[in-house]
Each structure stands twice: as structure tokens, then as C-alpha cells.
XYZ file of N, CA and C in Angstrom:
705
model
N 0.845 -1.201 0.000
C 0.000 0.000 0.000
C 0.881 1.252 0.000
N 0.727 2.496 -0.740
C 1.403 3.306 -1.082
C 0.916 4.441 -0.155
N 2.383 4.782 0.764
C 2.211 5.760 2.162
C 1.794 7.041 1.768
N 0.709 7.469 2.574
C 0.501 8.970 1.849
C 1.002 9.708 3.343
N 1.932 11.403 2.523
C 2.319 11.985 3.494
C 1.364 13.505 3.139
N 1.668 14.196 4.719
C 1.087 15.187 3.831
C 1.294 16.127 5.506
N 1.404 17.652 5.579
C 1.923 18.339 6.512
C 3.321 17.678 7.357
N 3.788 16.901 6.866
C 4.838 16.341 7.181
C 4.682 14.983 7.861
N 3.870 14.105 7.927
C 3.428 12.921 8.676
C 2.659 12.136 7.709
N 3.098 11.183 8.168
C 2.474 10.336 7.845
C 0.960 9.750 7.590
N 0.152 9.717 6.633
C -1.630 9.563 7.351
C -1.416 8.210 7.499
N -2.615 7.898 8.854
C -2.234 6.854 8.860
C -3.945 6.443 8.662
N -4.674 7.007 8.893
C -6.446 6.746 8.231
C -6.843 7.200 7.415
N -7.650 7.141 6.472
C -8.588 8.277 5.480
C -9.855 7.793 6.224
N -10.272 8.823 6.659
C -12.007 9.068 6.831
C -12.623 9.568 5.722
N -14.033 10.070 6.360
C -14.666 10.736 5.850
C -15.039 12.146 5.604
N -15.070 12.723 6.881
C -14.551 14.026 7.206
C -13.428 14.542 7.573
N -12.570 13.332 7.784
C -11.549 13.625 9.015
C -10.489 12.556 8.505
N -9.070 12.659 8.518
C -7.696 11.828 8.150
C -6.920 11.849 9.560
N -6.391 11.019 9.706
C -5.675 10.793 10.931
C -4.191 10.125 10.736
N -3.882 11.272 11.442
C -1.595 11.595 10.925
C -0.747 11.148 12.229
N 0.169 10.359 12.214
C 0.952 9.822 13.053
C 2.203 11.526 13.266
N 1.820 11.902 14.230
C 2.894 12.607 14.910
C 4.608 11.943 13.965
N 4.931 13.779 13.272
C 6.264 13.674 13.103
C 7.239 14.263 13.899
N 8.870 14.645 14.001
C 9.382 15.394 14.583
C 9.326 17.178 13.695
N 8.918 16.937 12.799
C 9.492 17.811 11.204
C 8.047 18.753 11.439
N 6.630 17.879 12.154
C 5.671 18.196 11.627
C 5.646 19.243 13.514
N 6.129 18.945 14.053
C 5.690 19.333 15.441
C 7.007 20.585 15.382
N 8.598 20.773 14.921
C 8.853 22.357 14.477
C 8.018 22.824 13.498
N 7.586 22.803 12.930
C 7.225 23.696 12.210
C 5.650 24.002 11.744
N 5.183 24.105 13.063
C 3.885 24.534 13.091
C 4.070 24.874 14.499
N 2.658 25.627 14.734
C 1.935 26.171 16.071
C 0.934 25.722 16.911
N 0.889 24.033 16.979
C -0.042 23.272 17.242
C 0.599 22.959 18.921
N 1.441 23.290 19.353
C 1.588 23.501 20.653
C 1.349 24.681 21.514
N 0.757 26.021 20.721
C 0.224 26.939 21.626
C -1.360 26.266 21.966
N -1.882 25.320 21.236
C -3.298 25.273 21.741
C -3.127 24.968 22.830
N -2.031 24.211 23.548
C -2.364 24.403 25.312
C -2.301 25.378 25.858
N -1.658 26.863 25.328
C -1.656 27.745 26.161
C -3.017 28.495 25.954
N -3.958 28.349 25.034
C -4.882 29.003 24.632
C -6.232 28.827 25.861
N -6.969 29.068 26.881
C -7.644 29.047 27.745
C -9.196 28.611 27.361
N -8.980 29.043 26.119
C -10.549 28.311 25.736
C -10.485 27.100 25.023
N -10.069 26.906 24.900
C -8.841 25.166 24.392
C -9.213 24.374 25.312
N -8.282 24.731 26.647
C -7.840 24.314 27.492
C -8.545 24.136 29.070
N -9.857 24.980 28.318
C -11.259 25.153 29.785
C -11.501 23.981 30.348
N -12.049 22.864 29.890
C -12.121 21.630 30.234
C -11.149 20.842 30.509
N -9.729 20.926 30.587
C -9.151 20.284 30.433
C -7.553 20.658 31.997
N -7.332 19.421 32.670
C -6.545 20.251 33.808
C -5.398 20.768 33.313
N -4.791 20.405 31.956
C -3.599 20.917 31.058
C -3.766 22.366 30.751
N -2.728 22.662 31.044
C -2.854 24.506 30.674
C -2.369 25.533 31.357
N -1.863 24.877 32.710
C -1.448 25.836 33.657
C -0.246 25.961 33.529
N 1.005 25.469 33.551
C 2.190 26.077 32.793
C 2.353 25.852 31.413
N 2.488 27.427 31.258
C 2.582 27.814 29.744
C 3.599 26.360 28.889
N 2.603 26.306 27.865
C 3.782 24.900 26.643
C 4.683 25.743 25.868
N 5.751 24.822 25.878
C 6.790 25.038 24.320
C 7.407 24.655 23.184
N 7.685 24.619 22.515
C 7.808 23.927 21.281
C 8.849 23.232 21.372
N 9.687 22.957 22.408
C 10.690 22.456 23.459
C 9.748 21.547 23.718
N 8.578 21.865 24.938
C 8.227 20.958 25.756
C 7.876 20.311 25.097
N 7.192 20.277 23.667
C 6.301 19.312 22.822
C 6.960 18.485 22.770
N 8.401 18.807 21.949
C 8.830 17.844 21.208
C 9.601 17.111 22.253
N 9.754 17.311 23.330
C 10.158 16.650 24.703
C 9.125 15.536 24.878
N 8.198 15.865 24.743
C 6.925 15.056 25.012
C 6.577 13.740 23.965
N 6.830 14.110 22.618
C 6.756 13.199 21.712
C 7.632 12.402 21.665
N 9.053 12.762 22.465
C 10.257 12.114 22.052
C 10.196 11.290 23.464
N 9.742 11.158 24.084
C 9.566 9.962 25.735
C 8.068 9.659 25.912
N 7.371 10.070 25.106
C 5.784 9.502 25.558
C 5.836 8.121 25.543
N 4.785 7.324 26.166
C 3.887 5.921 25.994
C 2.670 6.148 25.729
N 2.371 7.042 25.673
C 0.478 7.553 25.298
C 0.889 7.227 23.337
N -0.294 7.377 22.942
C -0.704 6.928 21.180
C -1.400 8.609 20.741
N -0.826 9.200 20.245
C -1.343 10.410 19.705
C -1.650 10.470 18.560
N -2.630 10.806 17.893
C -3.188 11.100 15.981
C -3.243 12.568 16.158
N -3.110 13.065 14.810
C -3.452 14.819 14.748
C -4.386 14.166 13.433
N -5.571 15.173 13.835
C -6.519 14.500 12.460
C -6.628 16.439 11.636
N -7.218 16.219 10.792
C -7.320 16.960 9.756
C -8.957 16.900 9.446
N -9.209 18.240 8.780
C -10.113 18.593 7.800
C -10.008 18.010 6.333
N -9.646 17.827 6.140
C -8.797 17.248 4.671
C -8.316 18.633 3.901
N -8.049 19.662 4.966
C -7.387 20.714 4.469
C -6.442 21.412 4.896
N -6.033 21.412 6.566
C -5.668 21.612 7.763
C -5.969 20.949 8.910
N -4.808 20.612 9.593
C -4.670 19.847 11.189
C -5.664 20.728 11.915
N -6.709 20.012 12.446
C -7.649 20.883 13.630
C -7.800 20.196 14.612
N -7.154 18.854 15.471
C -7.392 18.595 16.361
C -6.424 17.743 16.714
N -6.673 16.724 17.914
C -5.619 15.277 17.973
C -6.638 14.419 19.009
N -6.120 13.521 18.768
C -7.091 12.221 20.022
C -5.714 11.593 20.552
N -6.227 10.691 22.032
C -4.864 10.246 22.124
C -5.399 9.284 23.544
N -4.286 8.159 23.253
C -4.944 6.867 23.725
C -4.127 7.047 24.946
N -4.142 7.209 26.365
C -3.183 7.381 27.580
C -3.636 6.629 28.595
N -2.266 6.205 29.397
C -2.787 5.426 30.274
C -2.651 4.181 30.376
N -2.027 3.621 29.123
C -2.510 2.547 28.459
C -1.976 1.043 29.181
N -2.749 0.463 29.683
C -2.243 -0.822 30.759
C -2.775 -2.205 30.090
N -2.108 -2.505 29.592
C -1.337 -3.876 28.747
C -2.335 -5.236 29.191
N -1.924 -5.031 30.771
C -2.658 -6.383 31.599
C -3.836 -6.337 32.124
N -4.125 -4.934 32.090
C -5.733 -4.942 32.318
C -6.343 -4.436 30.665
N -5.623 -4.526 29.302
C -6.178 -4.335 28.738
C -7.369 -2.776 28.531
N -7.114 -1.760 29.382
C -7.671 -0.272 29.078
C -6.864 0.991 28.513
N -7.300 1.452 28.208
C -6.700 3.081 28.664
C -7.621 4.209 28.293
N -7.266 5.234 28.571
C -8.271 6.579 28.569
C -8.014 7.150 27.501
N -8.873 7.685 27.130
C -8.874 8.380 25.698
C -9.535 9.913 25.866
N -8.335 10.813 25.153
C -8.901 11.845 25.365
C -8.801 12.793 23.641
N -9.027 14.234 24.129
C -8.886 15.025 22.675
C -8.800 15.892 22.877
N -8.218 16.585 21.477
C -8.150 18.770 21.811
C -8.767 18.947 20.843
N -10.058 19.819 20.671
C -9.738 20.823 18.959
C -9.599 21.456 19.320
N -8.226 21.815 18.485
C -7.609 23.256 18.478
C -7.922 24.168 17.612
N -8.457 23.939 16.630
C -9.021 25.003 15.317
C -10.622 24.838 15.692
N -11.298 25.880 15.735
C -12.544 26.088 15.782
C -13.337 25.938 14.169
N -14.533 24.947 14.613
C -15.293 24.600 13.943
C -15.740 26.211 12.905
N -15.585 25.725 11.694
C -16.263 27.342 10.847
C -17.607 26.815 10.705
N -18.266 27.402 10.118
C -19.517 27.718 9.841
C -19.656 26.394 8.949
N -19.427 26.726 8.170
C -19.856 26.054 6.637
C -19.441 24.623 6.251
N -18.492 24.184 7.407
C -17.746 22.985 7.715
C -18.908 21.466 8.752
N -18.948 20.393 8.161
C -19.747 19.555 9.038
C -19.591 19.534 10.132
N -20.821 19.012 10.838
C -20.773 19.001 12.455
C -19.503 17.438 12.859
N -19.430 17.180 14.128
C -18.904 15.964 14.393
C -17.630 14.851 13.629
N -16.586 16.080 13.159
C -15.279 15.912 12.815
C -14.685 15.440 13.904
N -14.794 15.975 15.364
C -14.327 15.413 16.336
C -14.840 13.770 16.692
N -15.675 14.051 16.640
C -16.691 12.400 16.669
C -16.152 11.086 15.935
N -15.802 11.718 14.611
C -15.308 10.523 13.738
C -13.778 10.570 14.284
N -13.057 11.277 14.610
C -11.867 11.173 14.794
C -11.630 10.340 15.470
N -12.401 10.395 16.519
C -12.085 9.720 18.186
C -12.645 8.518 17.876
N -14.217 8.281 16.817
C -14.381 7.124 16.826
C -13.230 5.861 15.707
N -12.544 6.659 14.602
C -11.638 5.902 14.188
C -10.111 5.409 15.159
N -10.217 6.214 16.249
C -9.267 5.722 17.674
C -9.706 4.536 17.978
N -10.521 4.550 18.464
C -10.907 3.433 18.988
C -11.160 2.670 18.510
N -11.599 2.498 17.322
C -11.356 1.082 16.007
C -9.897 0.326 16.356
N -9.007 1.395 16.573
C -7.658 1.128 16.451
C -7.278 0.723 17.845
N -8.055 1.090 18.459
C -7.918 0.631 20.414
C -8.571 -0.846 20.197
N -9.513 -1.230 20.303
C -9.762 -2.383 20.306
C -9.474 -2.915 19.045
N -9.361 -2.939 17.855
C -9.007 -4.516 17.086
C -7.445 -4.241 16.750
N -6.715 -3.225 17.195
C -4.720 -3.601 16.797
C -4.448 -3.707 18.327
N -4.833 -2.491 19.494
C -4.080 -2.751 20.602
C -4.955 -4.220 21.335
N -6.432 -4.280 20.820
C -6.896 -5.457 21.712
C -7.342 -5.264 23.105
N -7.850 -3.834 23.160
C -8.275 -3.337 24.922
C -9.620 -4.332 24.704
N -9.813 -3.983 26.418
C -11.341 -4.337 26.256
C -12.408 -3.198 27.203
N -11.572 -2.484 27.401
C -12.142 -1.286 27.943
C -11.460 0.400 27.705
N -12.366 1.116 27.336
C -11.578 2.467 27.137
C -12.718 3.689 28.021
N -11.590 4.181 28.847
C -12.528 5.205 29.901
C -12.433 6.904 29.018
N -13.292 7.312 29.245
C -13.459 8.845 28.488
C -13.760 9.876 29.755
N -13.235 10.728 30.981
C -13.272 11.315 31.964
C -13.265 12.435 31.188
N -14.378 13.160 31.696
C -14.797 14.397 31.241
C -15.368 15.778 32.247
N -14.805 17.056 31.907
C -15.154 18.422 32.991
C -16.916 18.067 32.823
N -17.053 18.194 33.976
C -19.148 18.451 34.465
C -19.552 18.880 33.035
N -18.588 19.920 33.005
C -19.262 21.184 32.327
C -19.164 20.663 30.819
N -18.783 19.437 30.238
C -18.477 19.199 28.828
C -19.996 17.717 28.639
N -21.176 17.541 29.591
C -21.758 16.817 29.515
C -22.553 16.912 28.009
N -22.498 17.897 27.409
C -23.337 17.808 25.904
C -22.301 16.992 24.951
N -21.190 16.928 24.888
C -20.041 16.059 24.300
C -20.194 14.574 24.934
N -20.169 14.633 26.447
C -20.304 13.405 26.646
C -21.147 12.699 25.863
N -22.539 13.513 26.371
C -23.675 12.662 25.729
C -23.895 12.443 24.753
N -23.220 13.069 23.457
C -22.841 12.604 22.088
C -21.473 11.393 22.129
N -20.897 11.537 22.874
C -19.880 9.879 23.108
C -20.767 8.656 23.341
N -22.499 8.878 23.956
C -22.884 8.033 23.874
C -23.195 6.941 22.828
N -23.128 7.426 21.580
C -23.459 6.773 20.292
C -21.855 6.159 19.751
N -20.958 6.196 20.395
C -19.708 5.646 20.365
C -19.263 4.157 21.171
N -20.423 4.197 22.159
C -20.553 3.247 23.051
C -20.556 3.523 24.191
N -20.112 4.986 24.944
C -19.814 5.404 26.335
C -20.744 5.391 27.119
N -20.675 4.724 28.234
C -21.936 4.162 29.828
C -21.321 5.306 30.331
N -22.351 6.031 31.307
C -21.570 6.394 32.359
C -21.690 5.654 33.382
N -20.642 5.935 34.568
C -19.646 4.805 35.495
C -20.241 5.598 36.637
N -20.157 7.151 36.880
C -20.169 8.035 37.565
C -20.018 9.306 37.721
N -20.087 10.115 38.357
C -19.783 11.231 38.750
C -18.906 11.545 39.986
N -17.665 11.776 39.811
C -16.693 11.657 40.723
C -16.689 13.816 41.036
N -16.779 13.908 42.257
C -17.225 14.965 42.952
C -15.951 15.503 43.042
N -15.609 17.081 42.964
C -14.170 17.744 43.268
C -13.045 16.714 42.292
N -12.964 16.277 41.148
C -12.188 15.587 40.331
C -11.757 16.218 39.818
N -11.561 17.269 39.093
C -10.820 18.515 38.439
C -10.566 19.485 39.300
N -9.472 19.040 39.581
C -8.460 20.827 40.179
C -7.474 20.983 39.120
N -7.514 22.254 39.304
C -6.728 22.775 37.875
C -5.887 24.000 38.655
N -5.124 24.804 38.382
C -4.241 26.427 38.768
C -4.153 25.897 40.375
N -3.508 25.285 40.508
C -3.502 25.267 42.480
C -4.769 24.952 43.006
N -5.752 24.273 43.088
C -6.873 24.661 43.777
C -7.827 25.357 43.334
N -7.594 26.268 42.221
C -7.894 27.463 42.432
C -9.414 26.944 41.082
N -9.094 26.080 40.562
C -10.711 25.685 39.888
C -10.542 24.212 40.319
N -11.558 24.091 41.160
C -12.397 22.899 41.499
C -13.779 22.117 40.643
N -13.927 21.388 40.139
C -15.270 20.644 39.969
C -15.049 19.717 39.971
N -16.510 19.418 39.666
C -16.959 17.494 39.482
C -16.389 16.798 38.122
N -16.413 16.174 37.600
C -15.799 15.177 36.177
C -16.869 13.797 36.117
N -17.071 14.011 34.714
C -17.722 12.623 33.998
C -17.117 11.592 34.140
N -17.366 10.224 34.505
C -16.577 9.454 34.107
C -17.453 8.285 33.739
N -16.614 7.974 32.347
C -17.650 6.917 31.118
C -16.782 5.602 30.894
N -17.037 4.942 30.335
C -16.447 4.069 29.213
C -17.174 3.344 28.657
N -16.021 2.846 27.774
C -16.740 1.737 26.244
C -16.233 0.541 26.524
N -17.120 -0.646 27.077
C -16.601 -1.851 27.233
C -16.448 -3.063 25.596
N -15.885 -3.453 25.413
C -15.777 -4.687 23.834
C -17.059 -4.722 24.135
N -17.943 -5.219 24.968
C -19.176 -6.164 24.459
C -20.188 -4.977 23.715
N -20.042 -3.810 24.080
C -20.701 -2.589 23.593
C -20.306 -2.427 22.214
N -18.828 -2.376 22.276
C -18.254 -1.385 21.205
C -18.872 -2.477 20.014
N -18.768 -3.980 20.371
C -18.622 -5.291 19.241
C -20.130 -5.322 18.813
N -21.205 -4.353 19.918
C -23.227 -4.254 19.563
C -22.860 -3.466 18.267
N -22.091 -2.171 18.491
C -22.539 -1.392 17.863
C -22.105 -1.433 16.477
N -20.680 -2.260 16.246
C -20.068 -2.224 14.606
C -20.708 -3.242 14.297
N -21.505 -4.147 15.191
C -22.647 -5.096 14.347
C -23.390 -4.791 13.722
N -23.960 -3.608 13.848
C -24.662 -2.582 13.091
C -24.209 -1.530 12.495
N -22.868 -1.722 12.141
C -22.686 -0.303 11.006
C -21.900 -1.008 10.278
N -21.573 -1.778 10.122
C -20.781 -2.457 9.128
C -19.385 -2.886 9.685
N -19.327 -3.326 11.004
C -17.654 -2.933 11.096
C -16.972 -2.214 12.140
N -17.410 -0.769 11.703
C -16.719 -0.217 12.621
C -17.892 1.265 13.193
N -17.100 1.853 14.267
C -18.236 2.617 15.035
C -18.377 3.846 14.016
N -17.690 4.397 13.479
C -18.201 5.012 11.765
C -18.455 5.054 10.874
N -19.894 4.835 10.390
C -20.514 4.428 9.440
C -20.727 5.163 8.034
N -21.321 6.497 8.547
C -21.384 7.583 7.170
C -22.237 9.017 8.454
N -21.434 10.317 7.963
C -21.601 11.733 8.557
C -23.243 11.576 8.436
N -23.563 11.592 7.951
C -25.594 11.437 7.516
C -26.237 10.635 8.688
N -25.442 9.022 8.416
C -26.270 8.449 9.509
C -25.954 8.747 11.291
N -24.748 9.333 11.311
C -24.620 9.555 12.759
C -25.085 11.101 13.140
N -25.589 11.550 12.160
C -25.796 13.148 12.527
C -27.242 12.735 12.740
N -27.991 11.797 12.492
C -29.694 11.368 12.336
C -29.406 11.146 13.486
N -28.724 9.900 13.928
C -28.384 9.245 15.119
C -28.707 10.653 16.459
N -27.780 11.735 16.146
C -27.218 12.366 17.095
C -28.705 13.023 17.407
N -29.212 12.878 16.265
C -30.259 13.971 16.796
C -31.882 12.816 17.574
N -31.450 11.543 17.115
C -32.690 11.038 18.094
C -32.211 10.618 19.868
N -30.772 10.950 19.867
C -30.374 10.761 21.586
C -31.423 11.327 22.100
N -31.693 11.174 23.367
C -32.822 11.574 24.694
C -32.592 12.695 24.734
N -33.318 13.785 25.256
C -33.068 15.131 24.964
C -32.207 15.343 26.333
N -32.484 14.503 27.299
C -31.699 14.988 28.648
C -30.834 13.896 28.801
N -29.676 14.314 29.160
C -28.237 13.035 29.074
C -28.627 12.846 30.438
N -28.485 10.826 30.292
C -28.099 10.436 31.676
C -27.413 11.273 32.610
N -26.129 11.759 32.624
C -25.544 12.688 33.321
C -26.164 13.210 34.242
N -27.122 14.113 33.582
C -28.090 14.932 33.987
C -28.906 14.285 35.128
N -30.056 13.077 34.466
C -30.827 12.384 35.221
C -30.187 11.974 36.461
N -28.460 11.243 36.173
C -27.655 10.606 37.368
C -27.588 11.962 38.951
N -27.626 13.540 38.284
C -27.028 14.904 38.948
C -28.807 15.023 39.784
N -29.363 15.025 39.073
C -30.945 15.083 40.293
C -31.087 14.055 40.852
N -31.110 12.953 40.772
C -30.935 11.416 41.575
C -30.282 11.876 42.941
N -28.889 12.440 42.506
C -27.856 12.629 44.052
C -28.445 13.612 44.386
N -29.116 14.767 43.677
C -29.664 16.208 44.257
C -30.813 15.817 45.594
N -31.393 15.277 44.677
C -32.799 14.485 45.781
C -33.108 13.654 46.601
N -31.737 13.346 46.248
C -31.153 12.357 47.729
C -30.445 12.445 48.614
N -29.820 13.885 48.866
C -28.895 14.138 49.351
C -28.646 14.208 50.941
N -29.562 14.236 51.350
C -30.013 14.039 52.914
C -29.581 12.527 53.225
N -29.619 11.657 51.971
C -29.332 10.040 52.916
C -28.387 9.873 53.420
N -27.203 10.329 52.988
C -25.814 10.443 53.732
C -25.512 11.303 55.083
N -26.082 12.923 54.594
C -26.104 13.513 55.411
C -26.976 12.917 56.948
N -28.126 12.102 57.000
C -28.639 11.452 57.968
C -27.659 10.633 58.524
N -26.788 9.101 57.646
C -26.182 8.493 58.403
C -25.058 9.284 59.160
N -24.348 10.398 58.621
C -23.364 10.893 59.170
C -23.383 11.931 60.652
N -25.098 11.936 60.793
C -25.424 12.553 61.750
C -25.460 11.803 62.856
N -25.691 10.169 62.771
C -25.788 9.523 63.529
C -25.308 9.380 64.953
């Protein structure tokens, strides 16, 4: 098969909306895809961001990582990356996370991020062979979550004070999901394969989800219950 290169890397997927490029050294000087950590609206959700990055630290980072990084594309420009971390061999998991760093334009399809992350995980379970991949997410990113649901993502919980970020100084709660094999193996039973089928049918998809994310339902459950603890602890 004949390697296609292109911003200096390697592709290593063709999608549909979206191509996915194996991190070069060539491709990481000579671009600006390491200020998106310093950028704050980037970086809102995310506890990364508090000391300023450098184009030093990057390539520090690429050159000793164990995490699996893609930079995916528009099929015109790099606008994001996914990246498999964490990754434990003998229990078979790891966490999967993402940046977009280029803001969605107007005139451009919805859920470029969606296919990206879902061609990850094609690549998480049938080359690395996980059987579980966790997706931990800021409170505040539950409308994303709940579009991970059509990827396969349960939620597990709501882990309380889980994001500190600047010293202390931002506290919240965090999503925490995952995609177990027996899920991920329902859902490419039904698309042919794999968890990306065609931009049309998952944008239909997206729009018959429940109008209120579990999340949500799970956050009034503890709201309205919140006295049961507080009782035993009064004891």
C-alpha cells in the first residue's frame, strides 16, 4: 500500500470528514499546534494549561511519551488530535482523550471530532486489543459526553471535586464513562464494522439521543437524595 504523506506525517487513516496523521518530529517544528495548550478556551475543560507549553516541551513530550497520539485533519488543515493514555497492557484499558484546536467554521460539518475519536478506537480495540476504554470528562463538557454516547460510552459516575486545575484554584466534578468490547462489538454489528458508518447516519443518530443526558438524570438522583448520607453521618 502506497504511504501517503502530507503536513509532514504520515496519514495513517482516510475518513470521511476527518484523516488521521501519526505525529512527526518535522511536523511538530514547524507549526503552532503547541500553543493550543496555552490558549484558555482550548484548554477550559481540560486540567492541562497551567504552565505555559513550548515547542521544546512538545517535542520533549513526543520524544519519551507511551500515550498513542493522531493529529486528524479537515482534509485541508490539522484541527485537532485524540490520544490513547494510560494505556495498561494487563488490564487491557486506557483513557482516551482530545483537543480541537481550530474552531469549527460555519460552513464545515458538524462531528469531525466524533469521527476522529471514533476511528481511535477502532484502532484501540481490534490492533491494541483493549477491552475497555474510559473517556473522563469536565461536568461542564456533559453535551459532548452525551454525544460519546453513540460511540458506546456508559456512564460509570460522577466523581465529585475531580478537576483541580491552577492550584486549587478551579475545582469541579468530572464525567466518568467508558466503552466496554461487548458494547463497542453491539454497535459495529450494526454499522458495518466499525463505530463510523457515514456523517448522515450519525448526525440522524445524534439527533434522536434523549433530549436529557443520563448525566443529567444521574445529577438530580444525588440532588434528591442528598439528605441520605447527610442522615447516616449525623448519627
Amino acid at each position: 500500500m502506497r504511504q501517503i504523506y502530507k503536513y509532514n506525517m504520515k496519514r495513517f487513516l482516510e475518513g470521511e470528514l476527518v484523516d488521521l496523521y501519526i505525529p512527526s518530529e518535522k511536523f511538530i517544528q514547524t507549526n503552532q499546534t503547541f500553543e493550543w495548550w496555552n490558549n484558555s478556551k482550548i484548554t477550559k475543560f481540560l486540567e492541562s494549561g497551567i504552565k505555559r507549553n513550548t515547542l521544546d516541551d512538545q517535542l520533549e513530550y513526543f520524544k519519551n511519551t507511551q500515550n498513542i497520539t493522531f493529529f486528524y485533519d479537515d482534509k485541508t488543515s490539522i484541527i485537532g488530535t485524540t490520544i490513547l493514555q494510560d494505556i495498561n497492557a494487563s488490564k487491557k484499558t486506557a483513557i482516551i482523550g482530545f483537543i480541537r484546536g481550530e474552531a469549527k467554521k460555519d460552513n464545515t460539518p458538524p462531528l469531525q471530532t466524533l469521527e476522529a475519536i471514533a476511528h481511535t478506537m477502532d484502532y484501540a480495540f481490534n490492533t491494541l486489543e483493549l477491552e475497555r476504554i474510559f473517556a473522563i470528562h469536565h461536568i461542564g463538557h456533559i453535551r459532548f459526553s452525551h454525544l460519546l454516547s453513540l460511540l458506546g460510552y456508559r456512564l460509570e459516575g460522577i466523581f465529585r471535586k475531580d478537576f483541580i486545575k491552577n492550584d486549587w484554584s478551579e475545582i469541579d466534578d468530572r464525567i466518568h464513562t467508558v466503552c466496554h468490547r461487548e458494547d463497542y462489538n453491539l454497535i459495529i454489528s450494526k454499522r458495518g464494522g466499525s463505530l463510523w458508518d457515514q456523517h448522515k447516519k450519525m448526525l440522524q443518530r445524534a439527533k434522536l439521543l434523549p433530549k436529557t443526558p443520563f448525566h443529567i438524570l444521574l445529577q438530580d438522583f444525588f440532588n434528591s437524595h442528598r439528605d441520605y448520607y447527610n442522615n447516616i453521618f449525623s448519627l
